[in-house]
PDB file of C-alpha atoms in Angstrom:
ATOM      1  CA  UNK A   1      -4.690  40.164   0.550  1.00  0.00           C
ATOM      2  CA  UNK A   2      -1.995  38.285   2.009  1.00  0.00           C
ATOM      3  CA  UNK A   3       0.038  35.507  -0.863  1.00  0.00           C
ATOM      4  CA  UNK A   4      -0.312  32.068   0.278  1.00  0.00           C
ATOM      5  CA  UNK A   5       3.377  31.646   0.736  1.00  0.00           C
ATOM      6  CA  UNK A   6       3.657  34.618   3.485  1.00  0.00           C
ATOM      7  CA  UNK A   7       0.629  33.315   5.427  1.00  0.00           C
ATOM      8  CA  UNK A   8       2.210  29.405   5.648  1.00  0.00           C
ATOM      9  CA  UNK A   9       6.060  31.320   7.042  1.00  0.00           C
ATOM     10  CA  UNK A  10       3.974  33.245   9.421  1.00  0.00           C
ATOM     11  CA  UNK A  11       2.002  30.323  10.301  1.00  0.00           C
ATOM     12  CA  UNK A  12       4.744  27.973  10.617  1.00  0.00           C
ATOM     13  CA  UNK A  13       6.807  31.418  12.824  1.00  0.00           C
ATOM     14  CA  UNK A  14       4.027  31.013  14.467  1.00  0.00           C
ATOM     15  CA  UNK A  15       3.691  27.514  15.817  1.00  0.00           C
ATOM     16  CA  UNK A  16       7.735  27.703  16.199  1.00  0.00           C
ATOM     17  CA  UNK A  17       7.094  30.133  18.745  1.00  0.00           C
ATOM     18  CA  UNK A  18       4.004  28.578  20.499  1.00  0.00           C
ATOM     19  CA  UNK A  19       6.096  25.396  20.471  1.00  0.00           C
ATOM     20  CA  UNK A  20       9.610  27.086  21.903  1.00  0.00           C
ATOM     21  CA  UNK A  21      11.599  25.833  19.034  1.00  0.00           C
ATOM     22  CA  UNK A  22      12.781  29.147  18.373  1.00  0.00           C
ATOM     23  CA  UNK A  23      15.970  28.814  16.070  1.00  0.00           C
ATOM     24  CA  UNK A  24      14.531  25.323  13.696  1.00  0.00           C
ATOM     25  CA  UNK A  25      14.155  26.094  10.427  1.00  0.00           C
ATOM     26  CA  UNK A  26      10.785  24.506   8.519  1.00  0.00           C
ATOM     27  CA  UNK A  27      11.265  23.773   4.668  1.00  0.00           C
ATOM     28  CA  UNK A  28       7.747  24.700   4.032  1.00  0.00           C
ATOM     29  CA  UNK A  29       8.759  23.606   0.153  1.00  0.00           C
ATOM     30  CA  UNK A  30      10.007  20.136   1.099  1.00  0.00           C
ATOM     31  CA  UNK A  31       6.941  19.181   3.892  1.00  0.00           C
ATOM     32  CA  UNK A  32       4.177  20.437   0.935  1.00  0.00           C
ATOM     33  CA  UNK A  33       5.517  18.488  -1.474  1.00  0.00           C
ATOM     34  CA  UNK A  34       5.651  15.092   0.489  1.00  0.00           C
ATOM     35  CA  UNK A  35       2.587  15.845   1.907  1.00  0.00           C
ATOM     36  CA  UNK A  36       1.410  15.850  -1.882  1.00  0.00           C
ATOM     37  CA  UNK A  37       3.139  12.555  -2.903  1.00  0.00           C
ATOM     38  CA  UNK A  38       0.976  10.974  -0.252  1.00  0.00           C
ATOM     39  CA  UNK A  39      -1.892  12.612  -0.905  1.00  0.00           C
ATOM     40  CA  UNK A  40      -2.390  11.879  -4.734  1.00  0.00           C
ATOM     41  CA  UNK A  41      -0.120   8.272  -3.926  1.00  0.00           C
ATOM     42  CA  UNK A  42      -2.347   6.912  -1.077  1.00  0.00           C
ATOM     43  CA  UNK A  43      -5.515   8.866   0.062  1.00  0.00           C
ATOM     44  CA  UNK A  44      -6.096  12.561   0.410  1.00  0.00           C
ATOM     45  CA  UNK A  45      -5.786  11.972   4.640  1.00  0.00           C
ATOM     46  CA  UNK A  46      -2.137  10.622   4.341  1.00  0.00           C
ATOM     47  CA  UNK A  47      -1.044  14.099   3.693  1.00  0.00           C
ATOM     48  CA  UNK A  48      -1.143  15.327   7.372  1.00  0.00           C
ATOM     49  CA  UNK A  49      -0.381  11.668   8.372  1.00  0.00           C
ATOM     50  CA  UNK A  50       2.673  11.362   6.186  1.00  0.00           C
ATOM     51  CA  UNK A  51       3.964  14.400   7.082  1.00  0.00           C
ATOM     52  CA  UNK A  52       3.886  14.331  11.019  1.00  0.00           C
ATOM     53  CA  UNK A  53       5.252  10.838  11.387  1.00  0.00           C
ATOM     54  CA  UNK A  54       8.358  12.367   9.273  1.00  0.00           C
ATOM     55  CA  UNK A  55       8.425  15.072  11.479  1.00  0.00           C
ATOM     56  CA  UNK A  56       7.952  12.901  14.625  1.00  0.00           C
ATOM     57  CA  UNK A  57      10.576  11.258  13.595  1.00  0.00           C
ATOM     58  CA  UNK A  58      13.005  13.588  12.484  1.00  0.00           C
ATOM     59  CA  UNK A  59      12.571  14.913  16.224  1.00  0.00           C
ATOM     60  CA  UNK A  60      13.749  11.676  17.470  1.00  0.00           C
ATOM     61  CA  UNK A  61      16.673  11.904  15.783  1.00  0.00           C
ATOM     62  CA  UNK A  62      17.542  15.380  16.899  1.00  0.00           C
ATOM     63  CA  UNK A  63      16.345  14.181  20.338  1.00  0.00           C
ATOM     64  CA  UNK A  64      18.705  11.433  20.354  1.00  0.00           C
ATOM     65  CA  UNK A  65      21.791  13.373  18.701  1.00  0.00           C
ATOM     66  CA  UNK A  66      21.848  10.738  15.730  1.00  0.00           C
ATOM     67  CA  UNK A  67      21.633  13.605  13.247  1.00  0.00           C
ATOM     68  CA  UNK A  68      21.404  17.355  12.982  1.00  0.00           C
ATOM     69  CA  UNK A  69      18.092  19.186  12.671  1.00  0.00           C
ATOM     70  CA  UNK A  70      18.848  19.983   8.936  1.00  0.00           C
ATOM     71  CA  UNK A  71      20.091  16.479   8.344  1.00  0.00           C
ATOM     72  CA  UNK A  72      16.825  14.343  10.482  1.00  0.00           C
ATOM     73  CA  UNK A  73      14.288  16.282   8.839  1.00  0.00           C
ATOM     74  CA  UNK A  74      15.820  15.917   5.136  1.00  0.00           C
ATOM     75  CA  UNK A  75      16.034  12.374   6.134  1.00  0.00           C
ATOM     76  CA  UNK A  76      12.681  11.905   7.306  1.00  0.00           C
ATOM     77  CA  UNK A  77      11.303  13.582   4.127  1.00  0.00           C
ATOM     78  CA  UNK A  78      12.905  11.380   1.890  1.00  0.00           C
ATOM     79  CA  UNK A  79      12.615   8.630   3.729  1.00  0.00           C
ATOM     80  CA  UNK A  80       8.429   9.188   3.894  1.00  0.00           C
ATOM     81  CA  UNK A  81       8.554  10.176   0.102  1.00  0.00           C
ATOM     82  CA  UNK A  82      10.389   6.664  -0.743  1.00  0.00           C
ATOM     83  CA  UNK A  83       7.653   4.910   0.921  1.00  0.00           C
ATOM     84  CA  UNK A  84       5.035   6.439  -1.471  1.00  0.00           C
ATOM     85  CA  UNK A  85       4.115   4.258  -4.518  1.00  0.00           C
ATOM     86  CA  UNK A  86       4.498   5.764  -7.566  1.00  0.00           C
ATOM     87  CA  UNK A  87       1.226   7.441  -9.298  1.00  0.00           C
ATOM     88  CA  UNK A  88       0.437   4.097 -11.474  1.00  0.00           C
ATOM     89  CA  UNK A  89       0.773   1.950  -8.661  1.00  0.00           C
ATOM     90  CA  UNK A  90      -1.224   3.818  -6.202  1.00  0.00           C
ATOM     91  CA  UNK A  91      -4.273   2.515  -4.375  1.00  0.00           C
ATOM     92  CA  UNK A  92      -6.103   5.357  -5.636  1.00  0.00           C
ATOM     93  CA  UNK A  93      -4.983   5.415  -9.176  1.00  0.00           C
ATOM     94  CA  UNK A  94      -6.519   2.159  -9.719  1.00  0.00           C
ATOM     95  CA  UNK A  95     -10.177   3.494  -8.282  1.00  0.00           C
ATOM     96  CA  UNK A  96      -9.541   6.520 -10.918  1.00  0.00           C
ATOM     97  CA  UNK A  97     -12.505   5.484 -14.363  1.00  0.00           C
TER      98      UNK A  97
END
């Protein structure tokens, strides 16, 4: 059976290729763990959210040559993960017994 890790690079090889951005390299690391800060920091569903308006975004910036690939999706990342609250503030903490 195949380890978690190898099936999300294969995955991610995969939609690279379906998408024709042969050549980008996806911080698999990076994209979990913001997807994480807004799930347990908002609501489960601003995982996905979260993390394809970063990416959205960090492909404007490539788009527009205002930053490398490296540099717009780093930026997006942190940029997403600053907007989180943190844990004790979080709309969902507060709904926690």
């Amino acid at each position: 059976m195949k380890k978690q890790d190898q099936i999300l690079q294969e995955w991610s090889a995969q939609l690279i290729k379906a998408f024709e951005l042969e050549g980008t390299t996806i911080d698999i690391d990076a994209i979990l763990s913001l997807a994480g800060d807004a799930a347990h920091s908002i609501v489960r569903p601003a995982a996905p959210l979260t993390t394809f308006i970063a990416g959205y975004a960090a492909g404007l910036a490539v788009a527009s040559q205002q930053a490398t690939e490296e540099v717009a999706m780093e930026s997006a990342i942190e940029a997403a993960r600053r907007q989180c609250p943190p844990l004790e503030e979080s709309p969902t903490a507060t709904d926690a017994p």
